[in-house]
Amino acid sequence: QVQLVESGGGLVQPGGSLRLSCAASGFTFSSHWMHWVRQAPGKGLEWVSHINTGGYDTYYADSVKGRFTISRDNAKNTLYLQMNSLKPEDTALYYCARDRGGWDFDWGQGTQVTVSS
């Protein structure tokens, strides 16, 4: 079965950095666009970033542009999100998602990122 397991979240001070990972299995990872989305307290889902199958085209929400970097290692079936200059408003549950086309997605269970002093 398809599995997406996020890791790397935690508590970090404002201005700090974290690197999230998403270990994928149960499907051909290299054949799918991948996404990071997040849900902050009291808010709905917010799209953060996505990356094409080969890792050559990346896109970011304005709120994270210049601070976050999405990448993938198809040989390791792993998706990454490098987060720098973290702000309190980045506090959220971060999800890895597999793009199945037609706005159909598979989701991981999420990893919590808390930015606080």
GROMACS .gro file of C-alpha atoms in nm:
model
  117
    1GLN     CA    1   0.000   0.000   0.000
    2VAL     CA    2   0.098   0.360  -0.050
    3GLN     CA    3   0.280   0.500   0.251
    4LEU     CA    4   0.410   0.850   0.313
    5VAL     CA    5   0.591   0.900   0.642
    6GLU     CA    6   0.695   1.250   0.742
    7SER     CA    7   0.972   1.319   0.992
    8GLY     CA    8   1.200   1.598   1.106
    9GLY     CA    9   0.952   1.825   1.279
   10GLY     CA   10   1.001   1.965   1.624
   11LEU     CA   11   1.032   2.276   1.834
   12VAL     CA   12   1.260   2.550   1.702
   13GLN     CA   13   1.320   2.914   1.790
   14PRO     CA   14   1.232   3.194   1.548
   15GLY     CA   15   1.505   3.231   1.290
   16GLY     CA   16   1.604   2.869   1.318
   17SER     CA   17   1.599   2.591   1.061
   18LEU     CA   18   1.451   2.246   1.018
   19ARG     CA   19   1.468   1.985   0.746
   20LEU     CA   20   1.160   1.772   0.692
   21SER     CA   21   1.172   1.435   0.520
   22CYS     CA   22   0.902   1.220   0.365
   23ALA     CA   23   0.978   0.853   0.308
   24ALA     CA   24   0.762   0.708   0.031
   25SER     CA   25   0.681   0.347  -0.046
   26GLY     CA   26   0.422   0.134  -0.222
   27PHE     CA   27   0.431   0.322  -0.553
   28THR     CA   28   0.667   0.447  -0.821
   29PHE     CA   29   0.786   0.760  -0.647
   30SER     CA   30   0.969   0.899  -0.951
   31SER     CA   31   0.646   0.905  -1.155
   32HIS     CA   32   0.461   1.154  -0.934
   33TRP     CA   33   0.468   1.520  -0.859
   34MET     CA   34   0.501   1.570  -0.484
   35HIS     CA   35   0.370   1.840  -0.253
   36TRP     CA   36   0.410   1.983   0.093
   37VAL     CA   37   0.102   2.129   0.257
   38ARG     CA   38   0.047   2.251   0.611
   39GLN     CA   39  -0.229   2.325   0.856
   40ALA     CA   40  -0.172   2.595   1.116
   41PRO     CA   41  -0.375   2.613   1.437
   42GLY     CA   42  -0.723   2.744   1.364
   43LYS     CA   43  -0.667   2.750   0.989
   44GLY     CA   44  -0.734   2.529   0.692
   45LEU     CA   45  -0.489   2.351   0.469
   46GLU     CA   46  -0.232   2.573   0.301
   47TRP     CA   47  -0.030   2.462   0.001
   48VAL     CA   48   0.341   2.520   0.065
   49SER     CA   49   0.537   2.379  -0.227
   50HIS     CA   50   0.547   2.121  -0.503
   51ILE     CA   51   0.808   1.961  -0.722
   52ASN     CA   52   0.795   1.778  -1.052
   53THR     CA   53   0.895   1.418  -1.108
   54GLY     CA   54   1.256   1.487  -1.197
   55GLY     CA   55   1.307   1.755  -0.933
   56TYR     CA   56   1.390   2.026  -1.185
   57ASP     CA   57   1.079   2.242  -1.147
   58THR     CA   58   0.974   2.374  -0.808
   59TYR     CA   59   0.702   2.610  -0.687
   60TYR     CA   60   0.640   2.789  -0.358
   61ALA     CA   61   0.370   2.978  -0.178
   62ASP     CA   62   0.449   3.347  -0.138
   63SER     CA   63   0.458   3.304   0.239
   64VAL     CA   64   0.760   3.072   0.223
   65LYS     CA   65   0.934   3.180  -0.096
   66GLY     CA   66   1.302   3.250  -0.038
   67ARG     CA   67   1.304   3.066   0.294
   68PHE     CA   68   1.198   2.710   0.208
   69THR     CA   69   1.348   2.472  -0.046
   70ILE     CA   70   1.179   2.157  -0.173
   71SER     CA   71   1.385   1.873  -0.316
   72ARG     CA   72   1.365   1.502  -0.384
   73ASP     CA   73   1.592   1.201  -0.412
   74ASN     CA   74   1.422   0.953  -0.642
   75ALA     CA   75   1.688   0.689  -0.574
   76LYS     CA   76   1.593   0.700  -0.205
   77ASN     CA   77   1.218   0.755  -0.259
   78THR     CA   78   1.239   1.057  -0.033
   79LEU     CA   79   1.099   1.410  -0.045
   80TYR     CA   80   1.255   1.694   0.154
   81LEU     CA   81   1.166   2.042   0.273
   82GLN     CA   82   1.448   2.261   0.400
   83MET     CA   83   1.302   2.540   0.613
   84ASN     CA   84   1.517   2.838   0.705
   85SER     CA   85   1.446   3.166   0.884
   86LEU     CA   86   1.146   3.012   1.051
   87LYS     CA   87   0.873   3.237   1.185
   88PRO     CA   88   0.605   3.173   1.447
   89GLU     CA   89   0.346   3.177   1.169
   90ASP     CA   90   0.517   2.871   1.019
   91THR     CA   91   0.389   2.669   1.312
   92ALA     CA   92   0.174   2.396   1.162
   93LEU     CA   93   0.131   2.028   1.094
   94TYR     CA   94   0.322   1.961   0.773
   95TYR     CA   95   0.201   1.696   0.531
   96CYS     CA   96   0.368   1.522   0.240
   97ALA     CA   97   0.129   1.446  -0.046
   98ARG     CA   98   0.145   1.241  -0.364
   99ASP     CA   99  -0.016   1.399  -0.668
  100ARG     CA  100  -0.239   1.146  -0.843
  101GLY     CA  101  -0.374   1.391  -1.098
  102GLY     CA  102  -0.714   1.553  -1.124
  103TRP     CA  103  -0.675   1.708  -0.777
  104ASP     CA  104  -0.659   1.361  -0.625
  105PHE     CA  105  -0.393   1.311  -0.356
  106ASP     CA  106  -0.252   1.062  -0.109
  107TRP     CA  107  -0.139   1.205   0.223
  108GLY     CA  108   0.100   1.125   0.500
  109GLN     CA  109   0.017   1.157   0.868
  110GLY     CA  110   0.209   1.479   0.910
  111THR     CA  111   0.492   1.608   1.127
  112GLN     CA  112   0.449   1.894   1.372
  113VAL     CA  113   0.660   2.207   1.340
  114THR     CA  114   0.643   2.454   1.626
  115VAL     CA  115   0.829   2.785   1.606
  116SER     CA  116   0.840   2.955   1.942
  117SER     CA  117   1.079   3.127   2.177
   0.00000   0.00000   0.00000
